[in-house]
Coordinates of C-alpha atoms in Angstrom, one line a residue:
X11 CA -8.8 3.6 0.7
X12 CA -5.6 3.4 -1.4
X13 CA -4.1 -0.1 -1.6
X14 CA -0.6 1.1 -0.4
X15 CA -2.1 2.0 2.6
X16 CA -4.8 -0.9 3.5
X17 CA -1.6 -3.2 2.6
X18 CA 0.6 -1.3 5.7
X19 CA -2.4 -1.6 8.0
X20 CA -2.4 -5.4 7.1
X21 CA 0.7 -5.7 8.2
X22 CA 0.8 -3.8 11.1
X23 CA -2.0 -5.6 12.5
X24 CA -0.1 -9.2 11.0
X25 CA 3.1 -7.2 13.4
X26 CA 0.7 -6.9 16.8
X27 CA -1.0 -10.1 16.2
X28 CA 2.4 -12.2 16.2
X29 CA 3.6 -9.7 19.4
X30 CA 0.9 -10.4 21.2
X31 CA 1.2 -14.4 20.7
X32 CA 4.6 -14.2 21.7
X33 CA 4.1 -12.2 24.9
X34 CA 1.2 -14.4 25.8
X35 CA 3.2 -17.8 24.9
X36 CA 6.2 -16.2 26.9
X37 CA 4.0 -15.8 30.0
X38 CA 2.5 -19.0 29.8
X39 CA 5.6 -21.1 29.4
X40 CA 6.6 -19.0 33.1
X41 CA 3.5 -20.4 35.0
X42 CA 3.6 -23.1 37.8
X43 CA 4.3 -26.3 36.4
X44 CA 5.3 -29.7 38.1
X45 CA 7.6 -32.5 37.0
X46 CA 4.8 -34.9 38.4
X47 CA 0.8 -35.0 39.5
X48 CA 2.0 -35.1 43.0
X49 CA 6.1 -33.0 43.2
X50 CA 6.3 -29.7 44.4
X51 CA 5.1 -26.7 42.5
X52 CA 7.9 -25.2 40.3
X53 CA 7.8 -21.6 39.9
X54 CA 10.4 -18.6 40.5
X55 CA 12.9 -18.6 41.2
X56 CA 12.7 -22.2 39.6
X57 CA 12.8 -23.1 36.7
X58 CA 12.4 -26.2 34.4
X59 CA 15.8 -26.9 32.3
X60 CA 15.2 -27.2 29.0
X61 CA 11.0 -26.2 29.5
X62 CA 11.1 -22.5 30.5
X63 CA 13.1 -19.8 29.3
X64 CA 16.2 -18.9 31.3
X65 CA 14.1 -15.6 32.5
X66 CA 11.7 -17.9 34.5
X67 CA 14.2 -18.7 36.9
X68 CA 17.1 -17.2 38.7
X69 CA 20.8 -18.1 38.3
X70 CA 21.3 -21.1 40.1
X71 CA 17.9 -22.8 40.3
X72 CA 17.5 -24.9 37.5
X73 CA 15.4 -28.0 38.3
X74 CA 15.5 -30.8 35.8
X75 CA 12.6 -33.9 35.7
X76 CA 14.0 -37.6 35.4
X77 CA 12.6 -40.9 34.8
X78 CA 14.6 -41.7 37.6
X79 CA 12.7 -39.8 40.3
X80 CA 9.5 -38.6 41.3
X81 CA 10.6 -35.3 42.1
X82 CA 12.5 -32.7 40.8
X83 CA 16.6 -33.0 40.7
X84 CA 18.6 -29.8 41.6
X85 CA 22.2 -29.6 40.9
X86 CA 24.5 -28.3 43.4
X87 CA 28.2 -27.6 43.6
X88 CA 30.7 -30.4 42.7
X89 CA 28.1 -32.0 40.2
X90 CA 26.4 -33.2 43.7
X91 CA 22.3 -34.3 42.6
X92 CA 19.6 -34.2 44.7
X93 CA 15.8 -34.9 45.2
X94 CA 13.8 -31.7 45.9
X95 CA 10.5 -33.1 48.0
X96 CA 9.2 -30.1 49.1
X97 CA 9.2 -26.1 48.3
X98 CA 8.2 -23.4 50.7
X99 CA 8.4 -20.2 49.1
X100 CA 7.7 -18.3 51.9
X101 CA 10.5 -19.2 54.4
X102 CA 12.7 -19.8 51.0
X103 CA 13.4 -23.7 52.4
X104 CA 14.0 -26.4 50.2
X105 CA 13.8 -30.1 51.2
X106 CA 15.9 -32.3 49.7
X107 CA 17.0 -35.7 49.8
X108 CA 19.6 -38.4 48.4
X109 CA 18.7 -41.6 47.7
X110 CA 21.6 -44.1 48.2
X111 CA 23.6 -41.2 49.7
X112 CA 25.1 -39.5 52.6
X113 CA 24.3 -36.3 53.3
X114 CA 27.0 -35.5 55.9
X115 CA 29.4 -37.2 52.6
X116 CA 28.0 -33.7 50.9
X117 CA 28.3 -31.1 53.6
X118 CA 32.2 -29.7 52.3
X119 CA 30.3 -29.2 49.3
X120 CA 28.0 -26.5 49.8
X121 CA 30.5 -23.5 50.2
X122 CA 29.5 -20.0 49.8
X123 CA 29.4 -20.8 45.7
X124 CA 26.2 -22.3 46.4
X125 CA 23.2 -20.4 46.4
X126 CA 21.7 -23.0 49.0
X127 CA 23.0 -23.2 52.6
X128 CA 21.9 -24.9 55.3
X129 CA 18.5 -23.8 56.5
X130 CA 18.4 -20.6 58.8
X131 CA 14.8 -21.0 59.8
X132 CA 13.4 -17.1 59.2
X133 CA 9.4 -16.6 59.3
X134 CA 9.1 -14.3 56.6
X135 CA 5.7 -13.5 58.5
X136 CA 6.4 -12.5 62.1
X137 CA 9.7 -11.2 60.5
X138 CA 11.9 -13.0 62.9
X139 CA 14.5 -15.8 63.4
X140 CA 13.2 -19.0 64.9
X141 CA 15.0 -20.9 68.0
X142 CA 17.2 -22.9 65.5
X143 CA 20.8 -21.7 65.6
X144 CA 24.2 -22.4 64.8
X145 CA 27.0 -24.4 66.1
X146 CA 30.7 -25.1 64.8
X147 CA 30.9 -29.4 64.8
X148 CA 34.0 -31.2 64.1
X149 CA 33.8 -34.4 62.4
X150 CA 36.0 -37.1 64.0
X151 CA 37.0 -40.4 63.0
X152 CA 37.8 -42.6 66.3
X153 CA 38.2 -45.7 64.4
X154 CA 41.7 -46.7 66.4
X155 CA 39.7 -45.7 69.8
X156 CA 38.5 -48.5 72.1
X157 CA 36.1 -46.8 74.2
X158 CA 33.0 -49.6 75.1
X159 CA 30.1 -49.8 72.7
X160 CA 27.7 -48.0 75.8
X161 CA 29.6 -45.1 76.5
X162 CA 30.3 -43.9 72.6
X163 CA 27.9 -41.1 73.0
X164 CA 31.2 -39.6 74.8
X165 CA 32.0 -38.7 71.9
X166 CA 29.3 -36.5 70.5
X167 CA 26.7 -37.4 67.9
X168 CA 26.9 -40.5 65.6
X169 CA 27.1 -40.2 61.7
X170 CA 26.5 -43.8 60.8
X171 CA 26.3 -43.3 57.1
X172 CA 29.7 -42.1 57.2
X173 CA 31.3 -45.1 59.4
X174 CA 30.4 -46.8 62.8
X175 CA 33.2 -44.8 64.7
X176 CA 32.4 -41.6 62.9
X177 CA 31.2 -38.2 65.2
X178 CA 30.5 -34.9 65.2
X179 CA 31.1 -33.3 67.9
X180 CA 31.1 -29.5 69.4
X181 CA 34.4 -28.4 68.3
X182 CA 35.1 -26.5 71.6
X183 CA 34.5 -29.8 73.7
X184 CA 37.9 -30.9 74.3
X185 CA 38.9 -34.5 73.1
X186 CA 41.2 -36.3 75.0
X187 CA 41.0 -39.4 72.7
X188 CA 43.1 -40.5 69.7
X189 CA 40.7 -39.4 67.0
X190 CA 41.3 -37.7 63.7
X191 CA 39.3 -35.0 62.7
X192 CA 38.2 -35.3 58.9
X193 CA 36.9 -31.3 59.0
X194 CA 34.8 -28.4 60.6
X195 CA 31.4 -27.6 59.7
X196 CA 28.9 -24.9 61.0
X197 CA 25.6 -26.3 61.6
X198 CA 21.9 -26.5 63.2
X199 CA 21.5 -28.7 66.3
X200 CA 18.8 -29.4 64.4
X201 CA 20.3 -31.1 61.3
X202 CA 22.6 -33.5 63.7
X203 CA 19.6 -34.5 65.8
X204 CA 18.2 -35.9 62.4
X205 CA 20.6 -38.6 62.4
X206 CA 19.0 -40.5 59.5
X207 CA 19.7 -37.6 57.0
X208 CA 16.5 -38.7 54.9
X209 CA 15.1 -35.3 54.6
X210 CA 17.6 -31.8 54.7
X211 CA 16.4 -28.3 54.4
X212 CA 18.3 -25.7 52.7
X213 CA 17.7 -22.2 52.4
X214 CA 18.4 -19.5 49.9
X215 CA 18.8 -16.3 51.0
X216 CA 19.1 -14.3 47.1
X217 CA 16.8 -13.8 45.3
X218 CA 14.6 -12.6 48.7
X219 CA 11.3 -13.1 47.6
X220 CA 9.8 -14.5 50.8
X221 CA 8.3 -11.1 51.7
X222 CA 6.2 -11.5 48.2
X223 CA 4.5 -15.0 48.9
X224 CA 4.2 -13.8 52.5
X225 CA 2.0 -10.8 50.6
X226 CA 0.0 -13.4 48.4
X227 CA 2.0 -12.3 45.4
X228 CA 5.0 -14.0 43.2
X229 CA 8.5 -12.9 42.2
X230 CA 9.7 -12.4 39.1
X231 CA 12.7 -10.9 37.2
X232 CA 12.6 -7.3 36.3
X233 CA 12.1 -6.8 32.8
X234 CA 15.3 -4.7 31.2
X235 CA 17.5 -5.8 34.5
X236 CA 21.1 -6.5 34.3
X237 CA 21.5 -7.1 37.8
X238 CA 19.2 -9.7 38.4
X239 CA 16.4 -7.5 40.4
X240 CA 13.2 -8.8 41.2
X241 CA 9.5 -7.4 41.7
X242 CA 6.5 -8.8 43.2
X243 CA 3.2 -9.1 41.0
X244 CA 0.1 -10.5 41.4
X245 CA -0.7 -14.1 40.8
X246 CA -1.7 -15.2 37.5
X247 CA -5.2 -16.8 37.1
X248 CA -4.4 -20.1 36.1
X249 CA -5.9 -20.8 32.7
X250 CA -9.2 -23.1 32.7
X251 CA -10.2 -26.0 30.1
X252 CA -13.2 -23.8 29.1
X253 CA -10.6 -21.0 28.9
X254 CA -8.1 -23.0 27.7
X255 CA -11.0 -23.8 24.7
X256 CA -11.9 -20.4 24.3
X257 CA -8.7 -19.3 24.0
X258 CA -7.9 -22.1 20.8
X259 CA -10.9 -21.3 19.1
X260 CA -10.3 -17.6 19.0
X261 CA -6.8 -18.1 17.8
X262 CA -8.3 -20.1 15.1
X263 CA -10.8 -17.4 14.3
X264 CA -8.0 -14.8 14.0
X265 CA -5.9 -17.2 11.8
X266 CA -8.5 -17.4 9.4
X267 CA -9.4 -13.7 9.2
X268 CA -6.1 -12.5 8.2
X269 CA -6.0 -15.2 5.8
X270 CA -9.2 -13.8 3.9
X271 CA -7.7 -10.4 4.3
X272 CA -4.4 -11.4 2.8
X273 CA -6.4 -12.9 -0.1
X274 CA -8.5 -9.7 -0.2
X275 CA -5.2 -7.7 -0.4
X276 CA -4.3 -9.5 -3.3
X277 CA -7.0 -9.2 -5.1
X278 CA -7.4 -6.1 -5.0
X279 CA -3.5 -5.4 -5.8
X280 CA -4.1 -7.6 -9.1
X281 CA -7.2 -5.9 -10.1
X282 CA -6.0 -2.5 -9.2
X283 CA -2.6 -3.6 -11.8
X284 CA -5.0 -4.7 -14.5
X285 CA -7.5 -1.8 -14.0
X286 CA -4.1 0.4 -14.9
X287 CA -3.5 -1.9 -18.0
X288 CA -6.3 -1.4 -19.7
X289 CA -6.6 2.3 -18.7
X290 CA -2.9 2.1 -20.7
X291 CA -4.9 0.0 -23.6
X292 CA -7.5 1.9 -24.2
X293 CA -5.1 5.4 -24.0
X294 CA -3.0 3.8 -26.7
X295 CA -5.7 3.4 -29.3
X296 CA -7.4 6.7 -29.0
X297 CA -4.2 8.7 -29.0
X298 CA -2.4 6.7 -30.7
X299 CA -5.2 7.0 -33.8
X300 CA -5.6 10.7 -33.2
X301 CA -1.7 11.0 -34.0
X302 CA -2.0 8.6 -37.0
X303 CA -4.4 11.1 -38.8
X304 CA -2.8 13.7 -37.7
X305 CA 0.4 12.4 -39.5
X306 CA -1.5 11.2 -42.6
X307 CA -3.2 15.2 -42.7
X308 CA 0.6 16.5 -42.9
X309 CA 1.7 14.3 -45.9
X310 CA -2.3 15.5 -47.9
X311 CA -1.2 19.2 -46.9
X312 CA 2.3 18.9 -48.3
X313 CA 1.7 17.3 -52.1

């Protein structure tokens, strides 16, 4: 084989090897990770900021790991942080929670620029809308009201963390006391009756890829997309130790082989250049003398 052409297959096999580990380290940088032993499993639309690739995740759901908490932090609207505890990737529900805070401080925040919204409860599996539902709720504050300690629940539901004379209440219950109302909200029954506010669901209703974990499969971004489209695919085996082993020591293996073939290729580059200098050597001296007699013949002829 000429050495032009065993160099270009060198390289195009140099080309596929390096493709190859790319793809494969691409893929392996978007499987299901954790922030801690015990969090939530991250994985699309998540994503790990600063870990993963901005094509593991969708627009919106970057997740970031702190020192300061056991699980990971998600970043909504208004620079609000919060704790996500739990992830159910079927019912696309996120649990969250605030510690030191107040959710019901939080609820203005998350407006239609937020991919989260309070949860709508829909079972991806029997394809159907649960019995939670929603209600409009004004938030009052009846601070300057001197209505007896007992009969406060006349006003409607207690928000402690937000004041001791602080309500929500069905906003078309008429109010004949002096209260002000802070704002309007439309929410769950649900979410009031949780009056601690320790845990809150949130759903996401974009990218919709409930009906894929409901199918045993995961989401992912479409390759080539500009629109953000997703397809399911089939769950990536999880790489073993033994794999994991296997895997290093082949890398290793193909390391070293294209390093003996890149010293065979220049090898034989050198000795095919010196086999063409002494080809040009030994040339030299037998034409080379053949033209010195020659010459010498020309001079006897002419005297």
């Amino acid at each position: 084989m000429p050495t032009s052409q065993f160099i270009f297959l060198l390289l195009l096999l140099l080309i596929q090897g390096q493709t190859m580990a790319v793809t494969e380290q691409a893929d392996e940088k978007c499987m299901p990770t954790r922030c801690r032993n015990h969090g939530p499993t991250i994985r699309f639309p998540f994503r790990i900021k600063g870990h993963q690739p901005e094509h593991c995740g969708y627009p919106g759901f970057d997740l970031s790991c702190t020192d300061q908490s056991k699980h990971p932090v998600l970043e909504l609207p208004f620079s609000v942080n919060v704790s996500v505890n739990k992830i159910n990737y079927t019912s696309q529900t996120i649990y969250v929670s605030k510690p030191h805070g107040c959710f019901p401080r939080l609820f203005p925040n998350l407006s239609l620029i937020s991919p989260f919204q309070f949860t709508i409860d829909y079972d991806y599996q029997f394809h159907n809308y649960r019995h939670n539902y929603y209600k409009e709720f004004g938030f009052l504050n009846c601070s300057k009201s001197q209505l007896p300690p007992g009969e406060r629940g006349y006003y409607g539901i207690q928000i402690a963390c937000l004041g001791d004379k602080v309500y929500a209440r069905s906003s078309f219950r008429a109010l004949q006391l002096p209260c002000r109302k802070m704002y309007d909200m439309t929410l769950t029954q649900d979410i009031l009756d949780n009056r601690t506010f320790g845990i809150l669901p949130l759903n996401w209703t974009k990218p919709t890829c409930g009906n894929c974990e409901a199918g045993g499969k995961y989401c992912r971004l479409k390759n080539n997309s500009r629109e953000h489209e997703t397809e399911c695919f089939d769950k990536p085996k999880l790489p073993t130790k033994d794999l994991i082993w296997k895997l290093k020591v082949a890398g290793l293996v193909l390391v070293l082989s294209l390093f003996v073939v890149a010293v065979v290729a220049i090898y034989l580059v050198y000795r095919s250049s010196k086999n063409k200098e002494r080809g040009s050597s030994e040339d030299y001296k037998i034409f080379g003398g053949l033209r010195s007699s020659q010459a010498v013949k020309i001079l006897l002829c002419r005297y």
